[in-house]
Short mmCIF file of C-alpha atoms and ligand atoms in Angstrom, two decimals:
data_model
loop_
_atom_site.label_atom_id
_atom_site.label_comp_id
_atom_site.label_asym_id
_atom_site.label_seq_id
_atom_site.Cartn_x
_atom_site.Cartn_y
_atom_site.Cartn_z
CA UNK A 111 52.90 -59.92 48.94
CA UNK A 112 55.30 -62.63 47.33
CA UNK A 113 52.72 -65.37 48.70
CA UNK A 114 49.94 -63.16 46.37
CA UNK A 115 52.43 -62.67 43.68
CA UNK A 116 53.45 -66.59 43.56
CA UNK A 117 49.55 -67.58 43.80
CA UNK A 118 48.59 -65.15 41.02
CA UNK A 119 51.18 -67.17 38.78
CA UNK A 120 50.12 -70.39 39.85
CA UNK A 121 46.63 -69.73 39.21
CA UNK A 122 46.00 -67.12 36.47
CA UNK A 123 43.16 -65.39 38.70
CA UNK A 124 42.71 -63.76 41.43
CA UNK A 125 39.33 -62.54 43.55
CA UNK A 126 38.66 -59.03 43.72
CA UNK A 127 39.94 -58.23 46.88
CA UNK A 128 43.58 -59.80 46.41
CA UNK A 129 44.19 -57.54 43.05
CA UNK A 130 43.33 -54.25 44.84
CA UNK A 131 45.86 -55.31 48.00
CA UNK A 132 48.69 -55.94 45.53
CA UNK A 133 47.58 -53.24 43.59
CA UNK A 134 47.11 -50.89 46.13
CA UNK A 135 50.10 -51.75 48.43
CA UNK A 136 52.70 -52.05 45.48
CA UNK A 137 55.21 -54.48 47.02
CA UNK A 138 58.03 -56.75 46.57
CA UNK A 139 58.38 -55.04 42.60
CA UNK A 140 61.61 -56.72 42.17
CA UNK A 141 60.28 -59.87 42.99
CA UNK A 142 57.38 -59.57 40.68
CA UNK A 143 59.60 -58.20 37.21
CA UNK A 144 61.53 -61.59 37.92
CA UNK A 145 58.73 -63.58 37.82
CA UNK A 146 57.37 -61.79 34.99
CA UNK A 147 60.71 -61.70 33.23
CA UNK A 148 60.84 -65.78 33.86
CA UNK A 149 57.84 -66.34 32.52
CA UNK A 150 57.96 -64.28 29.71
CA UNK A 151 61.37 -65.82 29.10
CA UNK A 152 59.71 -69.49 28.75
CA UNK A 153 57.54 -68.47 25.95
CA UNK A 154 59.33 -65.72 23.95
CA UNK A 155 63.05 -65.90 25.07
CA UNK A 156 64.84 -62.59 24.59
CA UNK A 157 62.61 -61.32 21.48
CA UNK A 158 61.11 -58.10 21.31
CA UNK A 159 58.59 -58.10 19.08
CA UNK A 160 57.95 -55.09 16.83
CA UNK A 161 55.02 -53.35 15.47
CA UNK A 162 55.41 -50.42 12.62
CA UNK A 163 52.60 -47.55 13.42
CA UNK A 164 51.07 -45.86 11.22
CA UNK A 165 49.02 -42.72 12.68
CA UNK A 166 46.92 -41.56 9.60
CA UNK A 167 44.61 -39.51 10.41
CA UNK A 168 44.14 -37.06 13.36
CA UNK A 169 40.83 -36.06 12.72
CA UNK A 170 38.20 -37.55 15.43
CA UNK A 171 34.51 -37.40 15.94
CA UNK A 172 34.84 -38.35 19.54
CA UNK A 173 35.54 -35.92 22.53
CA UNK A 174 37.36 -38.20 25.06
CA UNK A 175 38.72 -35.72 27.53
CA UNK A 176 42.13 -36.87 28.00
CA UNK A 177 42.96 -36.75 24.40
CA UNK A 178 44.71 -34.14 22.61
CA UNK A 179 42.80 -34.71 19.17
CA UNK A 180 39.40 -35.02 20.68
CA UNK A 181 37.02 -33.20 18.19
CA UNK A 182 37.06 -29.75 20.58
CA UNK A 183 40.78 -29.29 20.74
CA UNK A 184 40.51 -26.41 18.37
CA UNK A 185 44.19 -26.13 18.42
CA UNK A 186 44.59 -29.58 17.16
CA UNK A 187 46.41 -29.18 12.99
CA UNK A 188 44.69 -31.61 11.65
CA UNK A 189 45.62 -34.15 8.68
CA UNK A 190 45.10 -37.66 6.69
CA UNK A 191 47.33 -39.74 5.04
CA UNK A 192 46.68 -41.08 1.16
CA UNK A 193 46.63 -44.24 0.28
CA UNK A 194 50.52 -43.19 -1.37
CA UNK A 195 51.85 -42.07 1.83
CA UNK A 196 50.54 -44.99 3.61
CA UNK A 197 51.78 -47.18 1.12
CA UNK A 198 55.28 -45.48 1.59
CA UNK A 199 55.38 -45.66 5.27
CA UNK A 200 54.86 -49.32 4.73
CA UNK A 201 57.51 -49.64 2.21
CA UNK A 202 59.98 -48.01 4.66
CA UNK A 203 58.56 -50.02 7.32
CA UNK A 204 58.83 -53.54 5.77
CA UNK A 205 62.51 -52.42 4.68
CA UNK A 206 63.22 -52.02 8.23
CA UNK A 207 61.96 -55.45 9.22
CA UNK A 208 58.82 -54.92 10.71
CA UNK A 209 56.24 -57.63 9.60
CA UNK A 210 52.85 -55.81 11.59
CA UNK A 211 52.26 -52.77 10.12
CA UNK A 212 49.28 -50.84 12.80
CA UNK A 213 46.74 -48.38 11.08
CA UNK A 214 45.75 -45.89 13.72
CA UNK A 215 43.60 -42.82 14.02
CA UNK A 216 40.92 -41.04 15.39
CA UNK A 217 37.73 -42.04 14.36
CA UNK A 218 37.19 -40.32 11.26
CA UNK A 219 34.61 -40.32 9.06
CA UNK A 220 36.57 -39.51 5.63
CA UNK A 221 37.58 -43.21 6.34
CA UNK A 222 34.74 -45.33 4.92
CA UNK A 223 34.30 -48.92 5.29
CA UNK A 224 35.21 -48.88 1.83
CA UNK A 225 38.16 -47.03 2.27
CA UNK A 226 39.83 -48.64 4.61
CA UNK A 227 39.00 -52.14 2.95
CA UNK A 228 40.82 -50.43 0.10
CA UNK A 229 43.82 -49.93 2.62
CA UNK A 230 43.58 -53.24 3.58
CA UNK A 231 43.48 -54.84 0.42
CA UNK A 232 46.60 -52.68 -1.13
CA UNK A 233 48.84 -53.42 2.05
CA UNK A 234 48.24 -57.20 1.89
CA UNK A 235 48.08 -57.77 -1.51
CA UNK A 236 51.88 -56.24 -1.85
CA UNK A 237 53.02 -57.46 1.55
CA UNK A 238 51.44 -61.12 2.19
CA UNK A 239 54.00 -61.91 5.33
CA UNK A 240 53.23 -58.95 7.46
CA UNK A 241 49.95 -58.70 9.80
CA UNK A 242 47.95 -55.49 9.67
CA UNK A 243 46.71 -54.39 13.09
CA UNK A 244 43.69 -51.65 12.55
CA UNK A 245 43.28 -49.05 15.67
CA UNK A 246 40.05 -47.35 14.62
CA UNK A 247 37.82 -46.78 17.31
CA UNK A 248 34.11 -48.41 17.82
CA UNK A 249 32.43 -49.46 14.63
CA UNK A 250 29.63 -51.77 13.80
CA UNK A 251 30.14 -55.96 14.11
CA UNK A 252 29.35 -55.66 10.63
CA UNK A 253 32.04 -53.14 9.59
CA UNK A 254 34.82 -54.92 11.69
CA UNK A 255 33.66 -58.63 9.76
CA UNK A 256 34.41 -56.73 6.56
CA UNK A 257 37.75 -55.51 7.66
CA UNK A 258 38.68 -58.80 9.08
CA UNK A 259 37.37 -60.28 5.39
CA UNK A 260 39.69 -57.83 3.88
CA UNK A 261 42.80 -58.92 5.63
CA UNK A 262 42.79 -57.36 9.36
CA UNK A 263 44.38 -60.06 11.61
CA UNK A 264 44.29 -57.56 14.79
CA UNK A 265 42.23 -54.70 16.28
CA UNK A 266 43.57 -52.62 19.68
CA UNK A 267 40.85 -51.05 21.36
CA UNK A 268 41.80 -50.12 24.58
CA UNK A 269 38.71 -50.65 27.06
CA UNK A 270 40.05 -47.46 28.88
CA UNK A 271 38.81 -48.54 32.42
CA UNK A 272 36.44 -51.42 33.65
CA UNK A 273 34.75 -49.45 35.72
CA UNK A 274 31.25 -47.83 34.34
CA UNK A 275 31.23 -44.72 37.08
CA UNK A 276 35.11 -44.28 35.90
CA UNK A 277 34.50 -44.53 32.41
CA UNK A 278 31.95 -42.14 32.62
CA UNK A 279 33.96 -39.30 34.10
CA UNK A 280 36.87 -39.96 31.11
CA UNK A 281 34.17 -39.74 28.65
CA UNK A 282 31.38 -37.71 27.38
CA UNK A 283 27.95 -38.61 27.54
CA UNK A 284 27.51 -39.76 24.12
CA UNK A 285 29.97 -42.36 24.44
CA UNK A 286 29.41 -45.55 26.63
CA UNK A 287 31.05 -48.35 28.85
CA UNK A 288 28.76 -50.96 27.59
CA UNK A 289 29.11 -49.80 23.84
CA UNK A 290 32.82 -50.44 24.17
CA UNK A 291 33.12 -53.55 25.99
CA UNK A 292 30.38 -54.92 23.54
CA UNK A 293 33.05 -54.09 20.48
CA UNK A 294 35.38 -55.70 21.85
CA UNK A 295 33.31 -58.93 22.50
CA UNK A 296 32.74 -58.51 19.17
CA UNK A 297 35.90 -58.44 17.71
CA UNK A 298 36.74 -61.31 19.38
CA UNK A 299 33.98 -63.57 18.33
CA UNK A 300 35.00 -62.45 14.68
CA UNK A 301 38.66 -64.01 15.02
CA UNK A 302 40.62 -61.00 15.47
CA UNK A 303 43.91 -61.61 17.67
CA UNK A 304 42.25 -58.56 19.97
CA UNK A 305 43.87 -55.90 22.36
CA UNK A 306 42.00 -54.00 25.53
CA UNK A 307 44.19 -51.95 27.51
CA UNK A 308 43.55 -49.03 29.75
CA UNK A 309 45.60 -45.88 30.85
CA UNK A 310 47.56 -46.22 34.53
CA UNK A 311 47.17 -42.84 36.90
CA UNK A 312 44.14 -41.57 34.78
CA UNK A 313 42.14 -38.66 36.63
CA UNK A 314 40.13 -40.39 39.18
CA UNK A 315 41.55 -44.20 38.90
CA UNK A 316 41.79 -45.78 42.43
CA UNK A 317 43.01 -49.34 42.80
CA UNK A 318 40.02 -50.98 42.98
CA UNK A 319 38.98 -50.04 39.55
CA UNK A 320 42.35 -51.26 38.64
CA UNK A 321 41.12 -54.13 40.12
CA UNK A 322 38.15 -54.20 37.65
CA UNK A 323 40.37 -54.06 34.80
CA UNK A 324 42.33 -56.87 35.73
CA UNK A 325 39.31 -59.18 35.93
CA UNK A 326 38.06 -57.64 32.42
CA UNK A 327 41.18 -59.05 30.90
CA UNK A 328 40.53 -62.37 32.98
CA UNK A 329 37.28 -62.77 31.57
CA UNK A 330 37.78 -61.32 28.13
CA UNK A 331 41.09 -63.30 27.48
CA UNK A 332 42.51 -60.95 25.11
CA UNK A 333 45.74 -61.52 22.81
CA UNK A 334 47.12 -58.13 23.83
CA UNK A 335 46.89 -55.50 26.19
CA UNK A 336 48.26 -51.89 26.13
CA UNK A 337 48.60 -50.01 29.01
CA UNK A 338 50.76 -46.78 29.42
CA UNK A 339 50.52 -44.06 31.90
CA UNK A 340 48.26 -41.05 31.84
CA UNK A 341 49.88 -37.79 30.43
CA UNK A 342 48.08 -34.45 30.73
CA UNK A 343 47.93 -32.71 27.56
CA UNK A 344 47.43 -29.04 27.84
CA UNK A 345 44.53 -28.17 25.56
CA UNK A 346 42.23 -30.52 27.29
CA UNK A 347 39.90 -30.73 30.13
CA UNK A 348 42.89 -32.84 31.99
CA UNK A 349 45.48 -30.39 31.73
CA UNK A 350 45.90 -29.56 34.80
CA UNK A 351 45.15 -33.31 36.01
CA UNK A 352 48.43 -35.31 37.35
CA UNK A 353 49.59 -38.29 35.39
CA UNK A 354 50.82 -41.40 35.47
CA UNK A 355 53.43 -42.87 37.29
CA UNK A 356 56.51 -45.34 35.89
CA UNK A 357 56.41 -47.26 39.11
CA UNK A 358 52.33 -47.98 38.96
CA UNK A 359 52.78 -48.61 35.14
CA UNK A 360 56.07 -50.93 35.99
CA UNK A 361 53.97 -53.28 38.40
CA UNK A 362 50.69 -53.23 36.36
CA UNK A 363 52.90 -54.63 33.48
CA UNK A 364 54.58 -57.24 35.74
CA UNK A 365 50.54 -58.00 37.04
CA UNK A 366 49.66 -58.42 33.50
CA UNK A 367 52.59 -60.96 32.27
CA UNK A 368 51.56 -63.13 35.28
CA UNK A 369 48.18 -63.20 34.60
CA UNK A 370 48.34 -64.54 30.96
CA UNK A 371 51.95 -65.67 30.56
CA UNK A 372 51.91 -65.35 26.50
CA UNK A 373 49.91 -62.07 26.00
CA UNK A 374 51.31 -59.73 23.32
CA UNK A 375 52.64 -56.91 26.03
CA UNK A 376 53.71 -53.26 24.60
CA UNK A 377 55.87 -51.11 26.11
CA UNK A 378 54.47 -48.05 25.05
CA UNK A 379 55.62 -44.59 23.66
CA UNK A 380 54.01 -42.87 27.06
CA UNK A 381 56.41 -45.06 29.16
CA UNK A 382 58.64 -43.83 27.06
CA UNK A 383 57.56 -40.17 27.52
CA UNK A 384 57.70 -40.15 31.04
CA UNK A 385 61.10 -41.73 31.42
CA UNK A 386 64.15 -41.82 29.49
CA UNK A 387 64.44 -45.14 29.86
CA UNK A 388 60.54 -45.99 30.29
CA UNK A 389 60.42 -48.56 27.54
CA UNK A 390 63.60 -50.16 28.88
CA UNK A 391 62.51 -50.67 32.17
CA UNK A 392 58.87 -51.65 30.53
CA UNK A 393 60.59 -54.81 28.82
CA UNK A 394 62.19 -55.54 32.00
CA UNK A 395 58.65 -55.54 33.43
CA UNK A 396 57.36 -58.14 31.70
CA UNK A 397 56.48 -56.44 28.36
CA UNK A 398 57.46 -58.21 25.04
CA UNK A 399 56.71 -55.72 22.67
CA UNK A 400 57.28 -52.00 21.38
CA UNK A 401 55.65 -49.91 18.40
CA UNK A 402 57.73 -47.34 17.13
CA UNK A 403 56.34 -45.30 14.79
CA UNK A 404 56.49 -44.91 10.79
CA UNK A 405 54.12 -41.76 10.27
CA UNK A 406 56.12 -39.38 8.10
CA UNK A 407 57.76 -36.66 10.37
CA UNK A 408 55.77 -34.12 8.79
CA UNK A 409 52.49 -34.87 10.71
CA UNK A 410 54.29 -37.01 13.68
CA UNK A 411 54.24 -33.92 15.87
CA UNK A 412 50.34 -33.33 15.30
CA UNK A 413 49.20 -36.67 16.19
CA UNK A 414 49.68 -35.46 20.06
CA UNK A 415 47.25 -37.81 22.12
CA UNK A 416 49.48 -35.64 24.95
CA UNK A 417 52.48 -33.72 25.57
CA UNK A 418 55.92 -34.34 24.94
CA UNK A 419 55.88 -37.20 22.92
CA UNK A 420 59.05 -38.68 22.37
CA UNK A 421 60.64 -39.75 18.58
CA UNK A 422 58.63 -36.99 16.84
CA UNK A 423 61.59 -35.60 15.19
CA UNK A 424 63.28 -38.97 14.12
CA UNK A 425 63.04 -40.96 10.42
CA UNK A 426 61.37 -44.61 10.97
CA UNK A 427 65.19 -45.51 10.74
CA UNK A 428 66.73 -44.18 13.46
CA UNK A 429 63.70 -44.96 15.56
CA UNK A 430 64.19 -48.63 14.88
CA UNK A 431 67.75 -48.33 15.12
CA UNK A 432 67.58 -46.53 18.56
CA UNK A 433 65.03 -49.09 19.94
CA UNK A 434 67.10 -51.90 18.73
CA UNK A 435 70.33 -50.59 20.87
CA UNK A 436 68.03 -49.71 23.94
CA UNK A 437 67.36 -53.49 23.95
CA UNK A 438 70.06 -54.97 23.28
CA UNK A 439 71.33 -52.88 26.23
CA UNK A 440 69.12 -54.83 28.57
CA UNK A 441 69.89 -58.10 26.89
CA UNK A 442 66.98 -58.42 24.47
CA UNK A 443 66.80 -58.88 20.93
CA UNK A 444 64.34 -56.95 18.26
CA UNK A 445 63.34 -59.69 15.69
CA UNK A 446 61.87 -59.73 12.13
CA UNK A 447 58.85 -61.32 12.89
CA UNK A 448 54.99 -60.98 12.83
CA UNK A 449 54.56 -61.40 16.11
CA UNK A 450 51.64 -63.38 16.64
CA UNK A 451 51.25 -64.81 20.41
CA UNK A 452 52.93 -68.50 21.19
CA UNK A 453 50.06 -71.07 21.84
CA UNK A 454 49.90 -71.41 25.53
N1 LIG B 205 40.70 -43.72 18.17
C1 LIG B 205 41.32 -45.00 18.45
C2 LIG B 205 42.76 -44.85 18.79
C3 LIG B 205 42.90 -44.05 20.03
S1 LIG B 205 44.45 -43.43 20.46
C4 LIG B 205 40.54 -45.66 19.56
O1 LIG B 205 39.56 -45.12 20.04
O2 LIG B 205 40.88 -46.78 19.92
C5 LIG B 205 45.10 -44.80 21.35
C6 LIG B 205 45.12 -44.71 22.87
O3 LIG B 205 45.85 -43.61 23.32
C7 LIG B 205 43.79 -44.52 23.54
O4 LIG B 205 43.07 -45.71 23.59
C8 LIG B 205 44.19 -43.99 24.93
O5 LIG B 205 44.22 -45.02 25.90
C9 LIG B 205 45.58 -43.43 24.69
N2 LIG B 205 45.61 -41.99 25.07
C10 LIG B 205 44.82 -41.01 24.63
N3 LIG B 205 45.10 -39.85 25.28
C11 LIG B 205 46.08 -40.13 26.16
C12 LIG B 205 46.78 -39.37 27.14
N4 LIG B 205 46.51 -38.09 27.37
N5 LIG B 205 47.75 -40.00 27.87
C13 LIG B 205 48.03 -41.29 27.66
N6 LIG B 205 47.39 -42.07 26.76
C14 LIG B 205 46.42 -41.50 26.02
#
């Protein structure tokens, strides 16, 4: 596997067939997270890069049926942040140092175009250093020109899986493979510094769609990608589904860093969730990146993509402060920074 592992970093690409043996077989891990962590190394050093979240609104028009705030979850307690609260979070937020402030939520129609050009506007008109990353959902090319022209530098939409069949069983009917993949083709043309990403262990993955991803991201050459595993949350279709697994997540990241050595690289809150010490080992991976989160504690606990998510409880403070000791226990360094990607 080493002689697959050294050729993927030599060459940026592999066929097919080579990324579902290494993905399937899983070997030599330590040998991979050193390569990853050496290469990694050579463009970012020991920075972690932060990014300040900002969850602000739960509601969602889509039905996706791993997610806990898919439009049927009836249980779901559902809320939006005002512009105030926002505007707080990001007060807090660029106190702490963080210099990307993300606006996530479901896709929700209170949000207008104008609305969140509104958002946009007010964040970077008081806060000119930091980059705003928007996490929205599918929109039209038209809507996401607007809210790059009103100050978006970034846009995460995670592609989910590269495989139609697989998408397909993750998703309702209403929603499709080729509708996603064409937003993010279009974000890209736009200028946005854009982010696919898919979920590791969802129901149904096998390596070879793995595979598929992995020659997405080839082709699509995206500025970041997050991947975390899949957790089951209980008042979904995938409840009783099993999740994700730190090791699978581990060498995906490690696969990822080799394959485009400056890619913005998150190790996520699921990692997190799913091991004490997820995000930890995540860095050590190959990731370059974490995202705690600055939604007020009063609604943290109800945006619940799935159970047991970690730092619900904590201010923006200690979450910051916590992450910052967790890497410097591992030798890295969270910096004030943007965070944009190094030129290659
Ligand atoms: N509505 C926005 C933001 C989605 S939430 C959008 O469509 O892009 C961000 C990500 O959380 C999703 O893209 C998905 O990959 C992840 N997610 C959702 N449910 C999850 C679960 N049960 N386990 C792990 N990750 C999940």
């Amino acid at each position: 596997m080493r002689q697959l592992i050294d050729q993927l970093e030599q060459q940026r690409r592999l066929t097919k067939e080579e990324w579902v043996t290494l993905i399937a077989e899983r070997k030599d891990a330590e040998y991979l997270f050193e390569r990853a962590r050496a290469v990694r190394q050579k463009y970012y050093g020991n920075a972690v890069y932060t990014r300040g979240l900002i969850e602000f609104t739960n509601y969602c028009k889509n039905n996706c049926h791993y997610c806990g705030i898919r439009r049927e979850n009836a249980t779901a307690v559902r809320y939006r942040l005002s512009m105030e609260e926002i505007m707080d979070c990001c007060k807090q937020g660029y106190d702490l140092g963080f210099r990307t402030f993300v606006l996530q939520g479901g896709e929700d129609a209170f949000f207008t175009d104008e609305r969140i050009i509104e958002i946009l506007t007010k964040i970077k008109s008081v806060y000119k250093d930091c980059a705003i990353t928007l996490s929205i959902g599918e929109k039209t090319k038209e809507s996401y020109r607007r809210f790059f022209d009103a100050g978006a530098d970034r846009y995460l939409l995670r592609h989910e899986t590269a495989d139609k069949a697989h998408y397909e069983s993750l998703h309702p009917t209403e929603m499709s493979f080729e509708a996603r993949k064409e937003c993010l083709w279009n974000l890209k043309e736009i200028g946005y510094q854009v982010g696919c990403g898919f979920m590791v262990g969802s129901p149904g993955q096998k390596a070879e769609y793995l595979a598929e991803d992995m020659l997405f991201i080839t082709e699509l050459q995206p500025q970041m990608v997050g991947i975390g595993p899949f957790v089951p949350h209980h008042a979904t279709p995938f409840a009783k589904e099993a999740g994700g697994t730190v090791e699978q997540t581990l060498y995906m990241l490690g696969l990822l860093r080799l394959l485009k050595p400056n890619l913005l690289l998150p190790a996520t809150t699921a990692l997190g969730t799913i091991d004490q010490k997820g995000r930890e080992k995540g860095i050590l991976a190959g990731a370059n990146v974490v995202m705690p989160n600055l939604s007020p504690t009063t609604v943290r606990k109800k945006y619940e993509l799935y159970d047991n998510k970690i730092c619900t409880g904590d201010e923006a403070a200690e979450c910051r402060n916590c992450l910052s000791n967790r890497m410097q226990s591992i030798g890295y360094e969270l910096v004030i920074d943007r965070g944009d990607p190094k030129e290659f």
